[in-house]
């Protein structure tokens, strides 16, 4: 079943290529329902963050599912005002209490807070060495942040989760991550559904009898990018996982690459109001 296809991180840990993102699912009912239906469909990778304020709901849905812990891949992130060495260790415990888990699969630094992220990283290295988390990584890091982090890091990040979609095809960053064996992961992989009507997407969708959303997600996979499309709707969750029975041609990939406008939905990591 396709939801079991994995990428292998540089420390050997396997991560399902497609996960469920739960950003903006604030109320318990929505997040519990969304995680339950995703787990029923076969998703095993769930991506939350302390900032989303829904770790408790994610934990409840996981517990109620009865799925063995080792079959799941659970991700959360340390928020900007929780960064620093001691602060991060404490933030991790808060997240674990809310999730109701005794180990985490992947812990991420949510944004490169200037002056803080190298200390935050030291805390992640400690959590990793202590066996509390199976893999560690960052989000929204550009090449210069990664250069700085790796200059003092003992352990290289295993993942970099950034805004990435056809309107923001960050090819240089993707190449940098590939060169350093850092798995690139896309947030807002669908570009929040804002440009499904682009002709390169609509035409490829017609040719393959898929939807523009599925074409975008397939484009990510063919660029070796891990994805966490967000949907609260079971039919769309199913659609977003049904990506493994077609392949975009080289020409289609290039047409979709050509949609890039360096256009962000979120903040530029160097301009965020930290
Ligand atoms: P919904 O939760 O109602 O399905 P992104 O992952 O880029 O942040 O995009 C998420 C947005 O795209 C949400 O508004 C979600 O709405 C919508 N969405 C998710 N999957 C699909 C799909 N397969 N087709 C259309 N819209 C989708």
PDB file of C-alpha atoms and ligand atoms in Angstrom:
ATOM      1  CA  UNK A   1       0.000   0.000   0.000  1.00  0.00           C
ATOM      2  CA  UNK A   2       1.433   3.338  -1.081  1.00  0.00           C
ATOM      3  CA  UNK A   3       1.236   5.059   2.281  1.00  0.00           C
ATOM      4  CA  UNK A   4       3.933   2.677   3.427  1.00  0.00           C
ATOM      5  CA  UNK A   5       6.512   3.946   0.912  1.00  0.00           C
ATOM      6  CA  UNK A   6       9.354   5.567   2.820  1.00  0.00           C
ATOM      7  CA  UNK A   7      12.346   7.850   2.515  1.00  0.00           C
ATOM      8  CA  UNK A   8      15.411   6.818   4.515  1.00  0.00           C
ATOM      9  CA  UNK A   9      17.035   9.533   6.625  1.00  0.00           C
ATOM     10  CA  UNK A  10      20.816   9.778   6.948  1.00  0.00           C
ATOM     11  CA  UNK A  11      20.718   7.901  10.263  1.00  0.00           C
ATOM     12  CA  UNK A  12      18.808   4.988   8.686  1.00  0.00           C
ATOM     13  CA  UNK A  13      15.357   5.880  10.053  1.00  0.00           C
ATOM     14  CA  UNK A  14      12.518   5.351   7.569  1.00  0.00           C
ATOM     15  CA  UNK A  15       9.748   7.914   7.201  1.00  0.00           C
ATOM     16  CA  UNK A  16       6.539   7.449   5.218  1.00  0.00           C
ATOM     17  CA  UNK A  17       6.814   9.772   2.201  1.00  0.00           C
ATOM     18  CA  UNK A  18       3.283  11.098   2.697  1.00  0.00           C
ATOM     19  CA  UNK A  19       2.106  12.339   6.075  1.00  0.00           C
ATOM     20  CA  UNK A  20      -0.881  14.277   7.356  1.00  0.00           C
ATOM     21  CA  UNK A  21      -0.306  17.941   8.241  1.00  0.00           C
ATOM     22  CA  UNK A  22      -2.611  19.358  10.920  1.00  0.00           C
ATOM     23  CA  UNK A  23      -1.767  23.075  10.810  1.00  0.00           C
ATOM     24  CA  UNK A  24      -4.807  25.290  11.460  1.00  0.00           C
ATOM     25  CA  UNK A  25      -6.825  22.444  12.937  1.00  0.00           C
ATOM     26  CA  UNK A  26      -7.417  24.125  16.255  1.00  0.00           C
ATOM     27  CA  UNK A  27     -10.476  22.651  17.786  1.00  0.00           C
ATOM     28  CA  UNK A  28     -10.172  19.195  19.291  1.00  0.00           C
ATOM     29  CA  UNK A  29     -13.091  17.830  17.363  1.00  0.00           C
ATOM     30  CA  UNK A  30     -11.569  18.744  13.982  1.00  0.00           C
ATOM     31  CA  UNK A  31      -8.075  17.477  14.731  1.00  0.00           C
ATOM     32  CA  UNK A  32      -9.237  14.249  16.363  1.00  0.00           C
ATOM     33  CA  UNK A  33     -11.599  13.553  13.455  1.00  0.00           C
ATOM     34  CA  UNK A  34      -8.937  14.335  10.851  1.00  0.00           C
ATOM     35  CA  UNK A  35      -6.270  12.160  12.476  1.00  0.00           C
ATOM     36  CA  UNK A  36      -8.748   9.321  13.020  1.00  0.00           C
ATOM     37  CA  UNK A  37      -9.853   9.288   9.400  1.00  0.00           C
ATOM     38  CA  UNK A  38      -6.258   9.570   8.149  1.00  0.00           C
ATOM     39  CA  UNK A  39      -5.195   6.612  10.313  1.00  0.00           C
ATOM     40  CA  UNK A  40      -8.203   4.617   9.040  1.00  0.00           C
ATOM     41  CA  UNK A  41      -7.150   5.353   5.458  1.00  0.00           C
ATOM     42  CA  UNK A  42      -3.643   4.118   6.256  1.00  0.00           C
ATOM     43  CA  UNK A  43      -1.629   7.261   7.009  1.00  0.00           C
ATOM     44  CA  UNK A  44       1.058   6.498   9.578  1.00  0.00           C
ATOM     45  CA  UNK A  45       2.948   9.828   9.604  1.00  0.00           C
ATOM     46  CA  UNK A  46       1.382  12.763  11.450  1.00  0.00           C
ATOM     47  CA  UNK A  47       2.983  16.215  11.587  1.00  0.00           C
ATOM     48  CA  UNK A  48       2.036  18.675  14.336  1.00  0.00           C
ATOM     49  CA  UNK A  49       3.806  21.456  16.290  1.00  0.00           C
ATOM     50  CA  UNK A  50       3.517  23.013  19.722  1.00  0.00           C
ATOM     51  CA  UNK A  51       2.495  26.230  17.920  1.00  0.00           C
ATOM     52  CA  UNK A  52      -0.551  24.528  16.378  1.00  0.00           C
ATOM     53  CA  UNK A  53      -1.982  24.019  19.858  1.00  0.00           C
ATOM     54  CA  UNK A  54      -3.438  20.647  18.898  1.00  0.00           C
ATOM     55  CA  UNK A  55      -0.890  18.133  20.180  1.00  0.00           C
ATOM     56  CA  UNK A  56      -3.405  16.909  22.744  1.00  0.00           C
ATOM     57  CA  UNK A  57      -5.977  16.107  20.078  1.00  0.00           C
ATOM     58  CA  UNK A  58      -3.342  14.357  17.955  1.00  0.00           C
ATOM     59  CA  UNK A  59      -2.341  12.288  21.004  1.00  0.00           C
ATOM     60  CA  UNK A  60      -5.953  11.369  21.759  1.00  0.00           C
ATOM     61  CA  UNK A  61      -6.608  10.190  18.202  1.00  0.00           C
ATOM     62  CA  UNK A  62      -3.383   8.147  18.208  1.00  0.00           C
ATOM     63  CA  UNK A  63      -4.199   6.509  21.529  1.00  0.00           C
ATOM     64  CA  UNK A  64      -7.792   5.738  20.547  1.00  0.00           C
ATOM     65  CA  UNK A  65      -6.685   4.191  17.253  1.00  0.00           C
ATOM     66  CA  UNK A  66      -5.017   1.280  19.036  1.00  0.00           C
ATOM     67  CA  UNK A  67      -2.341   1.224  16.306  1.00  0.00           C
ATOM     68  CA  UNK A  68       0.948  -0.095  17.740  1.00  0.00           C
ATOM     69  CA  UNK A  69       3.255   2.813  18.564  1.00  0.00           C
ATOM     70  CA  UNK A  70       6.118   1.480  16.450  1.00  0.00           C
ATOM     71  CA  UNK A  71       3.935   1.609  13.321  1.00  0.00           C
ATOM     72  CA  UNK A  72       3.469   5.365  13.661  1.00  0.00           C
ATOM     73  CA  UNK A  73       5.757   8.257  12.779  1.00  0.00           C
ATOM     74  CA  UNK A  74       4.910  11.279  14.930  1.00  0.00           C
ATOM     75  CA  UNK A  75       6.477  14.694  14.411  1.00  0.00           C
ATOM     76  CA  UNK A  76       6.311  17.880  16.471  1.00  0.00           C
ATOM     77  CA  UNK A  77       8.282  21.134  16.611  1.00  0.00           C
ATOM     78  CA  UNK A  78       9.726  23.557  19.139  1.00  0.00           C
ATOM     79  CA  UNK A  79       8.201  27.023  18.734  1.00  0.00           C
ATOM     80  CA  UNK A  80      10.177  30.276  18.537  1.00  0.00           C
ATOM     81  CA  UNK A  81       9.527  31.466  22.088  1.00  0.00           C
ATOM     82  CA  UNK A  82      10.539  28.051  23.455  1.00  0.00           C
ATOM     83  CA  UNK A  83      14.029  28.116  21.932  1.00  0.00           C
ATOM     84  CA  UNK A  84      17.366  28.024  23.807  1.00  0.00           C
ATOM     85  CA  UNK A  85      18.995  24.946  25.391  1.00  0.00           C
ATOM     86  CA  UNK A  86      17.093  24.520  28.686  1.00  0.00           C
ATOM     87  CA  UNK A  87      13.904  26.021  27.274  1.00  0.00           C
ATOM     88  CA  UNK A  88      13.859  23.471  24.453  1.00  0.00           C
ATOM     89  CA  UNK A  89      14.367  20.540  26.822  1.00  0.00           C
ATOM     90  CA  UNK A  90      11.354  21.797  28.795  1.00  0.00           C
ATOM     91  CA  UNK A  91       9.294  22.436  25.663  1.00  0.00           C
ATOM     92  CA  UNK A  92       9.966  18.864  24.560  1.00  0.00           C
ATOM     93  CA  UNK A  93       8.570  17.506  27.839  1.00  0.00           C
ATOM     94  CA  UNK A  94       5.457  19.689  27.484  1.00  0.00           C
ATOM     95  CA  UNK A  95       4.875  18.402  23.958  1.00  0.00           C
ATOM     96  CA  UNK A  96       5.366  14.789  25.030  1.00  0.00           C
ATOM     97  CA  UNK A  97       2.887  15.224  27.898  1.00  0.00           C
ATOM     98  CA  UNK A  98       0.302  16.619  25.516  1.00  0.00           C
ATOM     99  CA  UNK A  99       0.913  13.917  22.909  1.00  0.00           C
ATOM    100  CA  UNK A 100       0.911  11.238  25.619  1.00  0.00           C
ATOM    101  CA  UNK A 101       3.953   9.534  24.081  1.00  0.00           C
ATOM    102  CA  UNK A 102       7.134   8.231  25.642  1.00  0.00           C
ATOM    103  CA  UNK A 103       9.308   8.794  22.581  1.00  0.00           C
ATOM    104  CA  UNK A 104       9.002  10.943  19.486  1.00  0.00           C
ATOM    105  CA  UNK A 105       9.918  10.039  15.906  1.00  0.00           C
ATOM    106  CA  UNK A 106      11.053  13.455  14.683  1.00  0.00           C
ATOM    107  CA  UNK A 107      11.569  16.723  16.563  1.00  0.00           C
ATOM    108  CA  UNK A 108      12.041  19.880  14.497  1.00  0.00           C
ATOM    109  CA  UNK A 109      13.229  23.438  15.150  1.00  0.00           C
ATOM    110  CA  UNK A 110      10.237  25.402  13.808  1.00  0.00           C
ATOM    111  CA  UNK A 111      12.094  28.543  12.595  1.00  0.00           C
ATOM    112  CA  UNK A 112      15.750  29.674  12.648  1.00  0.00           C
ATOM    113  CA  UNK A 113      15.422  32.187  15.492  1.00  0.00           C
ATOM    114  CA  UNK A 114      18.567  34.349  15.227  1.00  0.00           C
ATOM    115  CA  UNK A 115      20.948  33.960  18.159  1.00  0.00           C
ATOM    116  CA  UNK A 116      19.017  30.954  19.479  1.00  0.00           C
ATOM    117  CA  UNK A 117      18.920  28.132  17.006  1.00  0.00           C
ATOM    118  CA  UNK A 118      22.416  26.746  17.607  1.00  0.00           C
ATOM    119  CA  UNK A 119      21.634  26.342  21.335  1.00  0.00           C
ATOM    120  CA  UNK A 120      18.237  24.880  20.470  1.00  0.00           C
ATOM    121  CA  UNK A 121      20.034  22.403  18.233  1.00  0.00           C
ATOM    122  CA  UNK A 122      22.286  21.308  21.124  1.00  0.00           C
ATOM    123  CA  UNK A 123      19.137  20.415  23.066  1.00  0.00           C
ATOM    124  CA  UNK A 124      17.836  18.381  20.115  1.00  0.00           C
ATOM    125  CA  UNK A 125      21.171  16.568  19.933  1.00  0.00           C
ATOM    126  CA  UNK A 126      20.864  15.703  23.624  1.00  0.00           C
ATOM    127  CA  UNK A 127      17.293  14.411  23.194  1.00  0.00           C
ATOM    128  CA  UNK A 128      18.487  12.313  20.264  1.00  0.00           C
ATOM    129  CA  UNK A 129      21.479  10.917  22.139  1.00  0.00           C
ATOM    130  CA  UNK A 130      19.242  10.134  25.129  1.00  0.00           C
ATOM    131  CA  UNK A 131      16.990   8.082  22.856  1.00  0.00           C
ATOM    132  CA  UNK A 132      13.920  10.259  23.385  1.00  0.00           C
ATOM    133  CA  UNK A 133      13.610  11.052  19.701  1.00  0.00           C
ATOM    134  CA  UNK A 134      14.497   8.891  16.681  1.00  0.00           C
ATOM    135  CA  UNK A 135      15.451  11.767  14.379  1.00  0.00           C
ATOM    136  CA  UNK A 136      16.026  15.521  14.579  1.00  0.00           C
ATOM    137  CA  UNK A 137      15.745  18.291  12.047  1.00  0.00           C
ATOM    138  CA  UNK A 138      14.882  21.862  11.255  1.00  0.00           C
ATOM    139  CA  UNK A 139      12.260  23.884   9.406  1.00  0.00           C
ATOM    140  CA  UNK A 140      12.510  27.010   7.309  1.00  0.00           C
ATOM    141  CA  UNK A 141      16.302  26.900   7.206  1.00  0.00           C
ATOM    142  CA  UNK A 142      17.974  28.425   4.166  1.00  0.00           C
ATOM    143  CA  UNK A 143      21.443  27.448   2.999  1.00  0.00           C
ATOM    144  CA  UNK A 144      23.158  30.066   5.212  1.00  0.00           C
ATOM    145  CA  UNK A 145      21.308  28.849   8.332  1.00  0.00           C
ATOM    146  CA  UNK A 146      22.311  25.259   7.569  1.00  0.00           C
ATOM    147  CA  UNK A 147      25.922  26.315   6.993  1.00  0.00           C
ATOM    148  CA  UNK A 148      25.986  28.047  10.361  1.00  0.00           C
ATOM    149  CA  UNK A 149      24.253  25.207  12.175  1.00  0.00           C
ATOM    150  CA  UNK A 150      26.505  22.530  10.727  1.00  0.00           C
ATOM    151  CA  UNK A 151      29.641  24.508  11.601  1.00  0.00           C
ATOM    152  CA  UNK A 152      29.003  23.768  15.295  1.00  0.00           C
ATOM    153  CA  UNK A 153      26.702  20.720  15.175  1.00  0.00           C
ATOM    154  CA  UNK A 154      27.752  17.252  16.217  1.00  0.00           C
ATOM    155  CA  UNK A 155      24.832  15.718  14.371  1.00  0.00           C
ATOM    156  CA  UNK A 156      23.664  16.961  10.997  1.00  0.00           C
ATOM    157  CA  UNK A 157      19.935  17.678  10.657  1.00  0.00           C
ATOM    158  CA  UNK A 158      18.104  14.740   9.119  1.00  0.00           C
ATOM    159  CA  UNK A 159      15.220  16.805   7.729  1.00  0.00           C
ATOM    160  CA  UNK A 160      14.590  20.380   6.575  1.00  0.00           C
ATOM    161  CA  UNK A 161      10.884  21.186   6.307  1.00  0.00           C
ATOM    162  CA  UNK A 162      10.260  24.329   4.261  1.00  0.00           C
ATOM    163  CA  UNK A 163       7.540  26.000   2.262  1.00  0.00           C
ATOM    164  CA  UNK A 164       7.805  24.287  -1.109  1.00  0.00           C
ATOM    165  CA  UNK A 165       5.301  23.981  -3.969  1.00  0.00           C
ATOM    166  CA  UNK A 166       5.295  24.744  -7.700  1.00  0.00           C
ATOM    167  CA  UNK A 167       5.042  28.521  -7.130  1.00  0.00           C
ATOM    168  CA  UNK A 168       8.007  28.287  -4.740  1.00  0.00           C
ATOM    169  CA  UNK A 169      10.250  25.679  -6.304  1.00  0.00           C
ATOM    170  CA  UNK A 170      13.412  26.198  -4.244  1.00  0.00           C
ATOM    171  CA  UNK A 171      15.738  24.263  -6.518  1.00  0.00           C
ATOM    172  CA  UNK A 172      19.019  25.554  -5.053  1.00  0.00           C
ATOM    173  CA  UNK A 173      17.924  24.659  -1.543  1.00  0.00           C
ATOM    174  CA  UNK A 174      16.766  21.227  -2.732  1.00  0.00           C
ATOM    175  CA  UNK A 175      20.162  20.630  -4.359  1.00  0.00           C
ATOM    176  CA  UNK A 176      21.983  21.782  -1.209  1.00  0.00           C
ATOM    177  CA  UNK A 177      19.927  19.425   0.970  1.00  0.00           C
ATOM    178  CA  UNK A 178      20.456  16.498  -1.397  1.00  0.00           C
ATOM    179  CA  UNK A 179      24.202  17.124  -1.354  1.00  0.00           C
ATOM    180  CA  UNK A 180      24.227  17.078   2.473  1.00  0.00           C
ATOM    181  CA  UNK A 181      21.838  14.099   2.783  1.00  0.00           C
ATOM    182  CA  UNK A 182      19.239  16.248   4.500  1.00  0.00           C
ATOM    183  CA  UNK A 183      15.746  15.071   3.564  1.00  0.00           C
ATOM    184  CA  UNK A 184      13.747  17.974   2.163  1.00  0.00           C
ATOM    185  CA  UNK A 185      10.125  18.143   3.266  1.00  0.00           C
ATOM    186  CA  UNK A 186       7.400  20.483   1.998  1.00  0.00           C
ATOM    187  CA  UNK A 187       4.935  22.375   4.127  1.00  0.00           C
ATOM    188  CA  UNK A 188       1.935  23.789   2.255  1.00  0.00           C
ATOM    189  CA  UNK A 189       2.784  21.280  -0.496  1.00  0.00           C
ATOM    190  CA  UNK A 190      -0.463  22.184  -2.269  1.00  0.00           C
ATOM    191  CA  UNK A 191       0.257  25.900  -2.028  1.00  0.00           C
ATOM    192  CA  UNK A 192      -2.940  25.945   0.089  1.00  0.00           C
ATOM    193  CA  UNK A 193      -4.886  25.013  -3.040  1.00  0.00           C
ATOM    194  CA  UNK A 194      -4.545  28.463  -4.561  1.00  0.00           C
ATOM    195  CA  UNK A 195      -3.508  27.688  -8.137  1.00  0.00           C
ATOM    196  CA  UNK A 196      -5.040  24.362  -9.102  1.00  0.00           C
ATOM    197  CA  UNK A 197      -6.239  25.991 -12.325  1.00  0.00           C
ATOM    198  CA  UNK A 198      -2.719  26.508 -13.762  1.00  0.00           C
ATOM    199  CA  UNK A 199      -2.796  24.899 -17.198  1.00  0.00           C
ATOM    200  CA  UNK A 200       0.360  22.775 -16.653  1.00  0.00           C
ATOM    201  CA  UNK A 201      -1.447  21.151 -13.725  1.00  0.00           C
ATOM    202  CA  UNK A 202      -4.886  20.852 -15.310  1.00  0.00           C
ATOM    203  CA  UNK A 203      -3.512  19.323 -18.500  1.00  0.00           C
ATOM    204  CA  UNK A 204      -1.311  16.795 -16.694  1.00  0.00           C
ATOM    205  CA  UNK A 205      -4.269  15.937 -14.453  1.00  0.00           C
ATOM    206  CA  UNK A 206      -6.454  15.215 -17.479  1.00  0.00           C
ATOM    207  CA  UNK A 207      -3.785  13.101 -19.144  1.00  0.00           C
ATOM    208  CA  UNK A 208      -3.306  10.933 -16.060  1.00  0.00           C
ATOM    209  CA  UNK A 209      -6.944  10.943 -14.922  1.00  0.00           C
ATOM    210  CA  UNK A 210      -5.927  12.539 -11.615  1.00  0.00           C
ATOM    211  CA  UNK A 211      -6.710  15.875  -9.933  1.00  0.00           C
ATOM    212  CA  UNK A 212      -4.420  18.937 -10.012  1.00  0.00           C
ATOM    213  CA  UNK A 213      -3.770  18.342  -6.289  1.00  0.00           C
ATOM    214  CA  UNK A 214      -2.534  14.823  -7.036  1.00  0.00           C
ATOM    215  CA  UNK A 215      -0.342  16.130  -9.863  1.00  0.00           C
ATOM    216  CA  UNK A 216       1.288  18.649  -7.498  1.00  0.00           C
ATOM    217  CA  UNK A 217       1.890  15.994  -4.847  1.00  0.00           C
ATOM    218  CA  UNK A 218       3.337  13.598  -7.421  1.00  0.00           C
ATOM    219  CA  UNK A 219       5.648  16.406  -8.620  1.00  0.00           C
ATOM    220  CA  UNK A 220       7.020  16.647  -5.052  1.00  0.00           C
ATOM    221  CA  UNK A 221       7.598  12.898  -4.813  1.00  0.00           C
ATOM    222  CA  UNK A 222       9.423  12.822  -8.159  1.00  0.00           C
ATOM    223  CA  UNK A 223      11.684  15.569  -6.777  1.00  0.00           C
ATOM    224  CA  UNK A 224      12.276  13.338  -3.695  1.00  0.00           C
ATOM    225  CA  UNK A 225      10.463  15.753  -1.410  1.00  0.00           C
ATOM    226  CA  UNK A 226       8.505  14.428   1.566  1.00  0.00           C
ATOM    227  CA  UNK A 227       4.962  15.848   1.838  1.00  0.00           C
ATOM    228  CA  UNK A 228       2.405  16.565   4.543  1.00  0.00           C
ATOM    229  CA  UNK A 229      -0.745  17.758   2.727  1.00  0.00           C
ATOM    230  CA  UNK A 230      -3.311  19.060   5.178  1.00  0.00           C
ATOM    231  CA  UNK A 231      -6.896  17.992   4.843  1.00  0.00           C
ATOM    232  CA  UNK A 232      -9.705  17.467   7.316  1.00  0.00           C
ATOM    233  CA  UNK A 233     -11.796  15.750   4.688  1.00  0.00           C
ATOM    234  CA  UNK A 234     -11.573  11.948   4.335  1.00  0.00           C
ATOM    235  CA  UNK A 235     -12.110  11.945   0.547  1.00  0.00           C
ATOM    236  CA  UNK A 236      -9.360  14.491   0.018  1.00  0.00           C
ATOM    237  CA  UNK A 237      -7.085  12.632   2.448  1.00  0.00           C
ATOM    238  CA  UNK A 238      -7.615   9.511   0.305  1.00  0.00           C
ATOM    239  CA  UNK A 239      -6.912  11.442  -2.865  1.00  0.00           C
ATOM    240  CA  UNK A 240      -3.713  12.884  -1.382  1.00  0.00           C
ATOM    241  CA  UNK A 241      -2.429   9.382  -0.677  1.00  0.00           C
ATOM    242  CA  UNK A 242      -3.329   7.920  -4.057  1.00  0.00           C
ATOM    243  CA  UNK A 243      -0.143   9.011  -5.817  1.00  0.00           C
ATOM    244  CA  UNK A 244       1.720   5.857  -6.619  1.00  0.00           C
ATOM    245  CA  UNK A 245      -0.010   4.511  -9.733  1.00  0.00           C
ATOM    246  CA  UNK A 246       1.111   7.190 -12.200  1.00  0.00           C
ATOM    247  CA  UNK A 247       4.266   9.001 -13.203  1.00  0.00           C
ATOM    248  CA  UNK A 248       4.723  12.498 -14.602  1.00  0.00           C
ATOM    249  CA  UNK A 249       6.873  12.658 -17.723  1.00  0.00           C
ATOM    250  CA  UNK A 250      10.086  14.688 -17.836  1.00  0.00           C
ATOM    251  CA  UNK A 251       8.273  17.301 -19.953  1.00  0.00           C
ATOM    252  CA  UNK A 252       5.406  17.533 -17.433  1.00  0.00           C
ATOM    253  CA  UNK A 253       7.878  17.895 -14.580  1.00  0.00           C
ATOM    254  CA  UNK A 254       9.609  20.742 -16.411  1.00  0.00           C
ATOM    255  CA  UNK A 255       6.306  22.476 -17.175  1.00  0.00           C
ATOM    256  CA  UNK A 256       5.411  22.352 -13.481  1.00  0.00           C
ATOM    257  CA  UNK A 257       8.908  23.511 -12.475  1.00  0.00           C
ATOM    258  CA  UNK A 258       8.217  26.456 -14.791  1.00  0.00           C
ATOM    259  CA  UNK A 259       5.288  27.617 -12.623  1.00  0.00           C
ATOM    260  CA  UNK A 260       7.820  28.886 -10.074  1.00  0.00           C
ATOM    261  CA  UNK A 261       7.485  32.555  -9.190  1.00  0.00           C
ATOM    262  CA  UNK A 262       9.422  32.490  -5.910  1.00  0.00           C
ATOM    263  CA  UNK A 263       6.061  33.296  -4.375  1.00  0.00           C
ATOM    264  CA  UNK A 264       5.630  32.607  -0.663  1.00  0.00           C
ATOM    265  CA  UNK A 265       2.480  32.048   1.366  1.00  0.00           C
ATOM    266  CA  UNK A 266       4.378  32.282   4.645  1.00  0.00           C
ATOM    267  CA  UNK A 267       7.152  34.595   5.748  1.00  0.00           C
ATOM    268  CA  UNK A 268      10.647  34.617   4.289  1.00  0.00           C
ATOM    269  CA  UNK A 269      12.876  33.044   6.983  1.00  0.00           C
ATOM    270  CA  UNK A 270      15.123  36.127   7.040  1.00  0.00           C
ATOM    271  CA  UNK A 271      12.185  38.505   7.402  1.00  0.00           C
ATOM    272  CA  UNK A 272      10.137  36.726  10.075  1.00  0.00           C
ATOM    273  CA  UNK A 273       9.328  38.938  13.072  1.00  0.00           C
ATOM    274  CA  UNK A 274      11.041  36.690  15.642  1.00  0.00           C
TER     275      UNK A 274
HETATM  276  P1  LIG B   1      -9.528  20.736   3.325  1.00  0.00           P
HETATM  277  O1  LIG B   1      -8.918  20.584   4.688  1.00  0.00           O
HETATM  278  O2  LIG B   1     -10.931  21.233   3.367  1.00  0.00           O
HETATM  279  O3  LIG B   1      -9.367  19.492   2.479  1.00  0.00           O
HETATM  280  P2  LIG B   1      -1.604  22.727   2.081  1.00  0.00           P
HETATM  281  O4  LIG B   1      -1.397  21.290   2.435  1.00  0.00           O
HETATM  282  O5  LIG B   1      -0.811  23.203   0.908  1.00  0.00           O
HETATM  283  O6  LIG B   1      -1.491  23.632   3.280  1.00  0.00           O
HETATM  284  O7  LIG B   1      -3.122  22.875   1.559  1.00  0.00           O
HETATM  285  C1  LIG B   1      -4.197  22.660   2.416  1.00  0.00           C
HETATM  286  C2  LIG B   1      -5.457  23.231   1.814  1.00  0.00           C
HETATM  287  O8  LIG B   1      -5.809  22.519   0.612  1.00  0.00           O
HETATM  288  C3  LIG B   1      -6.615  23.071   2.752  1.00  0.00           C
HETATM  289  O9  LIG B   1      -7.434  24.205   2.599  1.00  0.00           O
HETATM  290  C4  LIG B   1      -7.335  21.810   2.268  1.00  0.00           C
HETATM  291  O10 LIG B   1      -8.699  21.913   2.557  1.00  0.00           O
HETATM  292  C5  LIG B   1      -7.063  21.850   0.778  1.00  0.00           C
HETATM  293  N1  LIG B   1      -6.908  20.527   0.203  1.00  0.00           N
HETATM  294  C6  LIG B   1      -6.219  19.478   0.714  1.00  0.00           C
HETATM  295  N2  LIG B   1      -6.236  18.436  -0.127  1.00  0.00           N
HETATM  296  C7  LIG B   1      -6.938  18.809  -1.209  1.00  0.00           C
HETATM  297  C8  LIG B   1      -7.297  18.168  -2.436  1.00  0.00           C
HETATM  298  N3  LIG B   1      -6.928  16.921  -2.689  1.00  0.00           N
HETATM  299  N4  LIG B   1      -8.063  18.871  -3.325  1.00  0.00           N
HETATM  300  C9  LIG B   1      -8.448  20.128  -3.058  1.00  0.00           C
HETATM  301  N5  LIG B   1      -8.131  20.796  -1.923  1.00  0.00           N
HETATM  302  C10 LIG B   1      -7.381  20.157  -0.999  1.00  0.00           C
END
